[in-house]
Amino acid sequence: LRFFSVHSYDGTTTNRKETPLDSIAPLVNQAHQTFATQMTQPYDYRIQQLKGIENLVQENWDELSSAIANDLGQGPMYAEAFELSSVVSRARYSQSNLRKWMETKRVPTPFPLNLNMPIHSELAPNPRGVALIIVPWNLPIQLTLNPLIDALAAGNVCILKPSEKCDNTTSLLTDLLTGGKYLDPRAVQVVNGGAEQATELLKHRVDVISYTGGGEVGRIVAQAAAKHLTPVLLELGGKNPTIVTKNAHIPSAALRIAWGKITGNAGQLCVSPDYILVEESVKQ
């Protein structure tokens, strides 16, 4: 094991362990074995996990807000607006709609099978299996728990790889997610560490990968997934232009661009304005 010292969310100093590389293969194998039992698929089980995430946030609101402040220097208003409220809303929405999402639906039989054949078609939603969720540092709570809500609602077993750059938030979330109070630790496992741990995880077959981050690492994730024909969900940051034409009200445009750049997590959002294209006649 390798250890490093960090300042935890309550102001004390802790030693957070990185996940040993040789423990990752058994962890992935265990996740596959857990999914094979089908324990994560019943409606009541899924609802219990979704309620657990909702309770996790509500009962640890101040601690999570403090962890964000220690990692990113953001205040409680930011934590509520960008991190915590959306998780609670998503968990509640998923609970309200889960039974409908799980229903088998009658769908039209496609051509040419629908010609003179006495058959009907159904669409039955089924979980993928083991979902690997790789989390960035800019929204470490929202981008951990929101994908986790979706994956658990779908009946999957989840492996989380939180950001190593947010020590306080990652340490707190690891304790809350794996402690057994809010979620079944058999269905949610956490791998802590940096690039070495992420690289080792990507060597092993999982059933779906969710990655949020930059394009360069996104290509690495996609290449690793292709070896196992694993489907991927890539939310990648972009170079987002803001276009200002001669018809714009320049003071309002400047204010809105600044608001979008600064208020949106100090620019650390995938839809944050990155550069401006200005029509020549209004260039100043």
C-alpha atoms as a printed R data frame, in Angstrom:
    type eleno elety resid chain resno       x       y       z
1   ATOM     1    CA   LEU     A     1   0.000   0.000   0.000
2   ATOM     2    CA   ARG     A     2   0.984   3.575  -0.616
3   ATOM     3    CA   PHE     A     3  -0.190   6.262   1.755
4   ATOM     4    CA   PHE     A     4  -0.429  10.010   1.529
5   ATOM     5    CA   SER     A     5  -1.594  12.627   4.023
6   ATOM     6    CA   VAL     A     6  -4.592  14.843   3.287
7   ATOM     7    CA   HIS     A     7  -6.760  17.290   5.216
8   ATOM     8    CA   SER     A     8 -10.157  15.761   5.786
9   ATOM     9    CA   TYR     A     9 -13.492  17.560   5.642
10  ATOM    10    CA   ASP     A    10 -13.589  18.159   9.417
11  ATOM    11    CA   GLY     A    11 -10.183  19.843   9.508
12  ATOM    12    CA   THR     A    12  -8.174  16.890  10.793
13  ATOM    13    CA   THR     A    13  -5.443  15.043   8.946
14  ATOM    14    CA   THR     A    14  -6.003  11.530   7.655
15  ATOM    15    CA   ASN     A    15  -4.086   8.893   5.729
16  ATOM    16    CA   ARG     A    16  -6.152   7.736   2.771
17  ATOM    17    CA   LYS     A    17  -5.141   4.435   1.216
18  ATOM    18    CA   GLU     A    18  -4.897   3.957  -2.498
19  ATOM    19    CA   THR     A    19  -6.442   0.736  -3.711
20  ATOM    20    CA   PRO     A    20  -3.654  -1.852  -4.245
21  ATOM    21    CA   LEU     A    21  -3.283  -2.723  -7.907
22  ATOM    22    CA   ASP     A    22  -3.318  -6.461  -7.231
23  ATOM    23    CA   SER     A    23  -6.720  -6.158  -5.523
24  ATOM    24    CA   ILE     A    24  -8.482  -4.709  -8.560
25  ATOM    25    CA   ALA     A    25  -8.860  -7.938 -10.561
26  ATOM    26    CA   PRO     A    26 -10.501  -9.775  -7.606
27  ATOM    27    CA   LEU     A    27 -12.731  -6.734  -7.026
28  ATOM    28    CA   VAL     A    28 -13.949  -6.767 -10.638
29  ATOM    29    CA   ASN     A    29 -14.470 -10.531 -10.531
30  ATOM    30    CA   GLN     A    30 -16.489 -10.172  -7.340
31  ATOM    31    CA   ALA     A    31 -18.649  -7.511  -8.980
32  ATOM    32    CA   HIS     A    32 -19.437  -9.889 -11.859
33  ATOM    33    CA   GLN     A    33 -20.267 -12.665  -9.400
34  ATOM    34    CA   THR     A    34 -22.579 -10.351  -7.466
35  ATOM    35    CA   PHE     A    35 -24.440  -9.372 -10.616
36  ATOM    36    CA   ALA     A    36 -24.785 -13.026 -11.618
37  ATOM    37    CA   THR     A    37 -26.851 -13.647  -8.472
38  ATOM    38    CA   GLN     A    38 -29.479 -11.183  -9.826
39  ATOM    39    CA   MET     A    39 -29.780  -9.653  -6.355
40  ATOM    40    CA   THR     A    40 -29.629  -6.107  -7.775
41  ATOM    41    CA   GLN     A    41 -32.559  -6.562 -10.162
42  ATOM    42    CA   PRO     A    42 -35.760  -6.636  -8.043
43  ATOM    43    CA   TYR     A    43 -37.745  -3.417  -7.791
44  ATOM    44    CA   ASP     A    44 -37.619  -3.261  -3.985
45  ATOM    45    CA   TYR     A    45 -33.842  -3.638  -3.965
46  ATOM    46    CA   ARG     A    46 -33.337  -0.838  -6.474
47  ATOM    47    CA   ILE     A    47 -35.669   1.474  -4.564
48  ATOM    48    CA   GLN     A    48 -33.741   0.793  -1.359
49  ATOM    49    CA   GLN     A    49 -30.470   1.860  -2.995
50  ATOM    50    CA   LEU     A    50 -32.013   5.021  -4.455
51  ATOM    51    CA   LYS     A    51 -33.449   5.984  -1.082
52  ATOM    52    CA   GLY     A    52 -30.031   5.297   0.405
53  ATOM    53    CA   ILE     A    53 -28.372   7.842  -1.889
54  ATOM    54    CA   GLU     A    54 -31.037  10.421  -1.097
55  ATOM    55    CA   ASN     A    55 -30.519   9.871   2.635
56  ATOM    56    CA   LEU     A    56 -26.733   9.910   2.222
57  ATOM    57    CA   VAL     A    57 -26.839  13.444   0.859
58  ATOM    58    CA   GLN     A    58 -29.506  14.807   3.168
59  ATOM    59    CA   GLU     A    59 -27.984  13.420   6.353
60  ATOM    60    CA   ASN     A    60 -24.440  14.514   5.452
61  ATOM    61    CA   TRP     A    61 -25.226  17.815   3.726
62  ATOM    62    CA   ASP     A    62 -22.940  19.980   5.861
63  ATOM    63    CA   GLU     A    63 -20.056  17.498   5.781
64  ATOM    64    CA   LEU     A    64 -20.257  17.184   1.995
65  ATOM    65    CA   SER     A    65 -20.408  20.963   1.635
66  ATOM    66    CA   SER     A    66 -17.337  21.332   3.857
67  ATOM    67    CA   ALA     A    67 -15.430  18.728   1.854
68  ATOM    68    CA   ILE     A    68 -16.141  20.628  -1.367
69  ATOM    69    CA   ALA     A    69 -14.993  23.859   0.278
70  ATOM    70    CA   ASN     A    70 -11.721  22.270   1.390
71  ATOM    71    CA   ASP     A    71 -11.040  20.748  -2.034
72  ATOM    72    CA   LEU     A    72 -12.211  23.468  -4.404
73  ATOM    73    CA   GLY     A    73 -12.615  26.565  -2.233
74  ATOM    74    CA   GLN     A    74 -16.329  26.754  -3.029
75  ATOM    75    CA   GLY     A    75 -18.904  28.004  -0.531
76  ATOM    76    CA   PRO     A    76 -22.143  26.389   0.664
77  ATOM    77    CA   MET     A    77 -24.272  28.159  -1.965
78  ATOM    78    CA   TYR     A    78 -22.136  26.578  -4.690
79  ATOM    79    CA   ALA     A    79 -22.380  23.131  -3.080
80  ATOM    80    CA   GLU     A    80 -26.153  23.359  -2.930
81  ATOM    81    CA   ALA     A    81 -26.582  24.729  -6.454
82  ATOM    82    CA   PHE     A    82 -24.070  22.612  -8.366
83  ATOM    83    CA   GLU     A    83 -23.531  19.471  -6.294
84  ATOM    84    CA   LEU     A    84 -26.128  18.441  -3.728
85  ATOM    85    CA   SER     A    85 -29.597  19.575  -4.796
86  ATOM    86    CA   SER     A    86 -29.427  17.895  -8.189
87  ATOM    87    CA   VAL     A    87 -28.508  14.565  -6.599
88  ATOM    88    CA   VAL     A    88 -31.505  14.642  -4.257
89  ATOM    89    CA   SER     A    89 -33.811  15.633  -7.113
90  ATOM    90    CA   ARG     A    90 -32.459  12.888  -9.373
91  ATOM    91    CA   ALA     A    91 -32.808  10.239  -6.660
92  ATOM    92    CA   ARG     A    92 -36.424  11.243  -6.000
93  ATOM    93    CA   TYR     A    93 -37.263  11.386  -9.702
94  ATOM    94    CA   SER     A    94 -35.799   7.922 -10.213
95  ATOM    95    CA   GLN     A    95 -37.816   6.521  -7.321
96  ATOM    96    CA   SER     A    96 -41.006   8.013  -8.741
97  ATOM    97    CA   ASN     A    97 -40.438   6.614 -12.233
98  ATOM    98    CA   LEU     A    98 -38.629   3.352 -11.574
99  ATOM    99    CA   ARG     A    99 -41.640   1.043 -11.848
100 ATOM   100    CA   LYS     A   100 -42.542   2.548 -15.228
101 ATOM   101    CA   TRP     A   101 -38.936   2.251 -16.441
102 ATOM   102    CA   MET     A   102 -38.886  -1.448 -15.529
103 ATOM   103    CA   GLU     A   103 -42.049  -2.316 -17.446
104 ATOM   104    CA   THR     A   104 -41.956  -4.536 -20.506
105 ATOM   105    CA   LYS     A   105 -43.596  -2.617 -23.356
106 ATOM   106    CA   ARG     A   106 -45.339  -3.815 -26.483
107 ATOM   107    CA   VAL     A   107 -43.641  -2.318 -29.568
108 ATOM   108    CA   PRO     A   108 -44.348  -2.543 -33.303
109 ATOM   109    CA   THR     A   109 -42.823  -5.517 -35.063
110 ATOM   110    CA   PRO     A   110 -40.275  -4.224 -37.592
111 ATOM   111    CA   PHE     A   111 -40.434  -4.769 -41.327
112 ATOM   112    CA   PRO     A   112 -40.247  -7.325 -42.911
113 ATOM   113    CA   LEU     A   113 -41.054  -9.560 -39.932
114 ATOM   114    CA   ASN     A   114 -44.436  -7.884 -39.638
115 ATOM   115    CA   LEU     A   115 -45.591  -9.245 -42.983
116 ATOM   116    CA   ASN     A   116 -48.044 -12.129 -42.672
117 ATOM   117    CA   MET     A   117 -46.408 -13.476 -39.507
118 ATOM   118    CA   PRO     A   118 -48.427 -14.092 -36.314
119 ATOM   119    CA   ILE     A   119 -45.915 -12.560 -33.929
120 ATOM   120    CA   HIS     A   120 -45.718  -9.562 -31.623
121 ATOM   121    CA   SER     A   121 -42.690  -7.708 -30.261
122 ATOM   122    CA   GLU     A   122 -41.830  -6.512 -26.780
123 ATOM   123    CA   LEU     A   123 -39.131  -4.272 -25.383
124 ATOM   124    CA   ALA     A   124 -37.863  -5.538 -22.026
125 ATOM   125    CA   PRO     A   125 -35.349  -3.340 -20.149
126 ATOM   126    CA   ASN     A   126 -32.473  -5.329 -18.663
127 ATOM   127    CA   PRO     A   127 -29.401  -4.187 -16.712
128 ATOM   128    CA   ARG     A   128 -26.025  -4.195 -18.427
129 ATOM   129    CA   GLY     A   129 -24.133  -5.877 -15.597
130 ATOM   130    CA   VAL     A   130 -21.063  -4.260 -14.046
131 ATOM   131    CA   ALA     A   131 -20.855  -0.503 -14.608
132 ATOM   132    CA   LEU     A   132 -17.545   1.325 -14.223
133 ATOM   133    CA   ILE     A   133 -17.954   5.042 -13.431
134 ATOM   134    CA   ILE     A   134 -14.837   7.225 -13.741
135 ATOM   135    CA   VAL     A   135 -15.320  10.620 -12.093
136 ATOM   136    CA   PRO     A   136 -13.569  13.972 -12.737
137 ATOM   137    CA   TRP     A   137 -12.547  16.512 -10.114
138 ATOM   138    CA   ASN     A   138 -14.646  19.524 -11.123
139 ATOM   139    CA   LEU     A   139 -18.004  18.234  -9.811
140 ATOM   140    CA   PRO     A   140 -16.881  15.362  -7.595
141 ATOM   141    CA   ILE     A   141 -20.196  14.734  -5.803
142 ATOM   142    CA   GLN     A   142 -22.706  15.279  -8.593
143 ATOM   143    CA   LEU     A   143 -20.679  13.348 -11.173
144 ATOM   144    CA   THR     A   144 -20.213  10.478  -8.728
145 ATOM   145    CA   LEU     A   145 -23.748  10.124  -7.411
146 ATOM   146    CA   ASN     A   146 -25.860  11.029 -10.454
147 ATOM   147    CA   PRO     A   147 -24.365   8.309 -12.689
148 ATOM   148    CA   LEU     A   148 -24.530   5.962  -9.716
149 ATOM   149    CA   ILE     A   149 -28.254   6.675  -9.357
150 ATOM   150    CA   ASP     A   150 -28.823   5.852 -13.022
151 ATOM   151    CA   ALA     A   151 -26.775   2.654 -12.874
152 ATOM   152    CA   LEU     A   152 -28.402   1.366  -9.683
153 ATOM   153    CA   ALA     A   153 -31.875   2.247 -10.947
154 ATOM   154    CA   ALA     A   154 -31.106   0.080 -13.970
155 ATOM   155    CA   GLY     A   155 -30.145  -2.854 -11.724
156 ATOM   156    CA   ASN     A   156 -26.387  -2.820 -12.256
157 ATOM   157    CA   VAL     A   157 -23.464  -3.482  -9.939
158 ATOM   158    CA   CYS     A   158 -21.185  -0.441  -9.828
159 ATOM   159    CA   ILE     A   159 -17.469   0.224  -9.508
160 ATOM   160    CA   LEU     A   160 -16.592   3.855  -8.842
161 ATOM   161    CA   LYS     A   161 -13.250   5.488  -9.578
162 ATOM   162    CA   PRO     A   162 -13.437   8.937  -7.906
163 ATOM   163    CA   SER     A   163 -11.015  11.743  -8.630
164 ATOM   164    CA   GLU     A   164  -7.726  11.584  -6.756
165 ATOM   165    CA   LYS     A   165  -7.508  15.380  -6.942
166 ATOM   166    CA   CYS     A   166 -10.371  15.934  -4.456
167 ATOM   167    CA   ASP     A   167  -8.963  14.185  -1.415
168 ATOM   168    CA   ASN     A   168 -11.512  15.378   1.142
169 ATOM   169    CA   THR     A   169 -14.575  14.712  -0.980
170 ATOM   170    CA   THR     A   170 -13.287  11.349  -2.199
171 ATOM   171    CA   SER     A   171 -12.428  10.215   1.331
172 ATOM   172    CA   LEU     A   172 -15.830  11.208   2.669
173 ATOM   173    CA   LEU     A   173 -17.760   9.663  -0.215
174 ATOM   174    CA   THR     A   174 -15.754   6.440   0.038
175 ATOM   175    CA   ASP     A   175 -16.692   6.083   3.699
176 ATOM   176    CA   LEU     A   176 -20.363   6.903   3.087
177 ATOM   177    CA   LEU     A   177 -20.759   4.682   0.028
178 ATOM   178    CA   THR     A   178 -18.994   1.604   1.368
179 ATOM   179    CA   GLY     A   179 -19.872   1.771   5.063
180 ATOM   180    CA   GLY     A   180 -23.105  -0.198   4.670
181 ATOM   181    CA   LYS     A   181 -25.394   2.404   6.223
182 ATOM   182    CA   TYR     A   182 -26.797   3.828   2.990
183 ATOM   183    CA   LEU     A   183 -25.964   1.358   0.218
184 ATOM   184    CA   ASP     A   184 -25.327  -2.341  -0.141
185 ATOM   185    CA   PRO     A   185 -21.494  -2.569  -0.368
186 ATOM   186    CA   ARG     A   186 -21.840  -5.674  -2.518
187 ATOM   187    CA   ALA     A   187 -23.416  -3.541  -5.243
188 ATOM   188    CA   VAL     A   188 -21.171  -0.474  -4.951
189 ATOM   189    CA   GLN     A   189 -17.386  -0.724  -4.784
190 ATOM   190    CA   VAL     A   190 -14.860   2.125  -4.806
191 ATOM   191    CA   VAL     A   191 -11.345   2.129  -6.243
192 ATOM   192    CA   ASN     A   192  -9.172   4.991  -4.984
193 ATOM   193    CA   GLY     A   193  -5.953   6.231  -6.534
194 ATOM   194    CA   GLY     A   194  -4.663   7.889  -9.679
195 ATOM   195    CA   ALA     A   195  -3.753   6.933 -13.221
196 ATOM   196    CA   GLU     A   196  -2.284   3.559 -12.216
197 ATOM   197    CA   GLN     A   197  -5.551   2.407 -10.651
198 ATOM   198    CA   ALA     A   198  -7.611   3.714 -13.582
199 ATOM   199    CA   THR     A   199  -5.318   1.996 -16.073
200 ATOM   200    CA   GLU     A   200  -5.548  -1.301 -14.189
201 ATOM   201    CA   LEU     A   201  -9.345  -1.053 -14.040
202 ATOM   202    CA   LEU     A   202  -9.555  -0.557 -17.796
203 ATOM   203    CA   LYS     A   203  -7.640  -3.799 -18.398
204 ATOM   204    CA   HIS     A   204 -10.577  -5.817 -17.086
205 ATOM   205    CA   ARG     A   205 -13.872  -6.483 -18.787
206 ATOM   206    CA   VAL     A   206 -16.885  -4.631 -17.473
207 ATOM   207    CA   ASP     A   207 -20.286  -4.260 -19.128
208 ATOM   208    CA   VAL     A   208 -20.512  -0.488 -19.510
209 ATOM   209    CA   ILE     A   209 -18.171   2.431 -18.792
210 ATOM   210    CA   SER     A   210 -19.169   5.990 -17.936
211 ATOM   211    CA   TYR     A   211 -16.387   8.566 -18.182
212 ATOM   212    CA   THR     A   212 -16.557  12.339 -17.747
213 ATOM   213    CA   GLY     A   213 -13.457  14.395 -18.524
214 ATOM   214    CA   GLY     A   214 -11.143  15.475 -21.306
215 ATOM   215    CA   GLY     A   215 -10.890  14.161 -24.823
216 ATOM   216    CA   GLU     A   216  -7.368  12.781 -24.481
217 ATOM   217    CA   VAL     A   217  -8.273  10.427 -21.631
218 ATOM   218    CA   GLY     A   218 -11.618   9.762 -23.305
219 ATOM   219    CA   ARG     A   219  -9.754   8.242 -26.250
220 ATOM   220    CA   ILE     A   220  -7.787   6.018 -23.879
221 ATOM   221    CA   VAL     A   221 -11.014   4.847 -22.246
222 ATOM   222    CA   ALA     A   222 -12.632   4.160 -25.622
223 ATOM   223    CA   GLN     A   223  -9.602   2.191 -26.853
224 ATOM   224    CA   ALA     A   224  -9.523   0.071 -23.701
225 ATOM   225    CA   ALA     A   225 -13.268  -0.570 -23.922
226 ATOM   226    CA   ALA     A   226 -12.993  -1.595 -27.575
227 ATOM   227    CA   LYS     A   227 -10.815  -4.587 -26.651
228 ATOM   228    CA   HIS     A   228 -13.806  -6.087 -24.823
229 ATOM   229    CA   LEU     A   229 -16.517  -4.521 -27.043
230 ATOM   230    CA   THR     A   230 -17.705  -2.650 -23.961
231 ATOM   231    CA   PRO     A   231 -20.169   0.194 -24.615
232 ATOM   232    CA   VAL     A   232 -19.064   3.580 -23.284
233 ATOM   233    CA   LEU     A   233 -20.741   6.813 -22.229
234 ATOM   234    CA   LEU     A   234 -18.284   9.660 -22.798
235 ATOM   235    CA   GLU     A   235 -19.111  13.166 -21.589
236 ATOM   236    CA   LEU     A   236 -16.136  15.144 -22.857
237 ATOM   237    CA   GLY     A   237 -15.258  18.795 -22.374
238 ATOM   238    CA   GLY     A   238 -15.286  20.931 -25.483
239 ATOM   239    CA   LYS     A   239 -14.098  24.218 -26.905
240 ATOM   240    CA   ASN     A   240 -17.359  26.144 -26.726
241 ATOM   241    CA   PRO     A   241 -17.546  29.355 -28.760
242 ATOM   242    CA   THR     A   242 -19.712  32.346 -27.944
243 ATOM   243    CA   ILE     A   243 -20.747  34.263 -31.065
244 ATOM   244    CA   VAL     A   244 -21.328  38.022 -30.854
245 ATOM   245    CA   THR     A   245 -22.865  39.648 -33.940
246 ATOM   246    CA   LYS     A   246 -23.439  43.281 -34.881
247 ATOM   247    CA   ASN     A   247 -27.053  42.916 -33.730
248 ATOM   248    CA   ALA     A   248 -26.056  42.135 -30.140
249 ATOM   249    CA   HIS     A   249 -26.405  44.565 -27.257
250 ATOM   250    CA   ILE     A   250 -22.715  44.576 -26.332
251 ATOM   251    CA   PRO     A   251 -23.014  45.386 -22.573
252 ATOM   252    CA   SER     A   252 -25.606  42.643 -22.151
253 ATOM   253    CA   ALA     A   253 -23.550  40.196 -24.198
254 ATOM   254    CA   ALA     A   254 -20.434  40.898 -22.149
255 ATOM   255    CA   LEU     A   255 -22.358  40.455 -18.896
256 ATOM   256    CA   ARG     A   256 -23.901  37.178 -20.001
257 ATOM   257    CA   ILE     A   257 -20.613  35.774 -21.261
258 ATOM   258    CA   ALA     A   258 -18.886  36.673 -17.986
259 ATOM   259    CA   TRP     A   259 -21.762  35.172 -16.002
260 ATOM   260    CA   GLY     A   260 -21.587  31.934 -17.993
261 ATOM   261    CA   LYS     A   261 -17.816  31.695 -17.615
262 ATOM   262    CA   ILE     A   262 -17.426  32.662 -13.969
263 ATOM   263    CA   THR     A   263 -20.667  31.506 -12.344
264 ATOM   264    CA   GLY     A   264 -20.498  28.103 -14.027
265 ATOM   265    CA   ASN     A   265 -18.050  26.542 -11.569
266 ATOM   266    CA   ALA     A   266 -15.350  29.102 -12.434
267 ATOM   267    CA   GLY     A   267 -15.347  27.853 -16.003
268 ATOM   268    CA   GLN     A   268 -14.917  24.188 -15.092
269 ATOM   269    CA   LEU     A   269 -18.008  22.957 -16.912
270 ATOM   270    CA   CYS     A   270 -18.312  21.194 -20.253
271 ATOM   271    CA   VAL     A   271 -20.653  23.935 -21.546
272 ATOM   272    CA   SER     A   272 -18.648  26.871 -20.210
273 ATOM   273    CA   PRO     A   273 -17.838  29.573 -22.834
274 ATOM   274    CA   ASP     A   274 -14.267  28.967 -23.926
275 ATOM   275    CA   TYR     A   275 -13.653  31.639 -26.562
276 ATOM   276    CA   ILE     A   276 -15.534  34.420 -28.370
277 ATOM   277    CA   LEU     A   277 -16.130  34.959 -32.065
278 ATOM   278    CA   VAL     A   278 -16.937  38.642 -32.637
279 ATOM   279    CA   GLU     A   279 -18.234  40.193 -35.844
280 ATOM   280    CA   GLU     A   280 -15.626  42.617 -37.153
281 ATOM   281    CA   SER     A   281 -17.892  45.659 -37.080
282 ATOM   282    CA   VAL     A   282 -18.445  45.424 -33.302
283 ATOM   283    CA   LYS     A   283 -14.924  44.379 -32.360
284 ATOM   284    CA   GLN     A   284 -13.448  46.646 -29.667
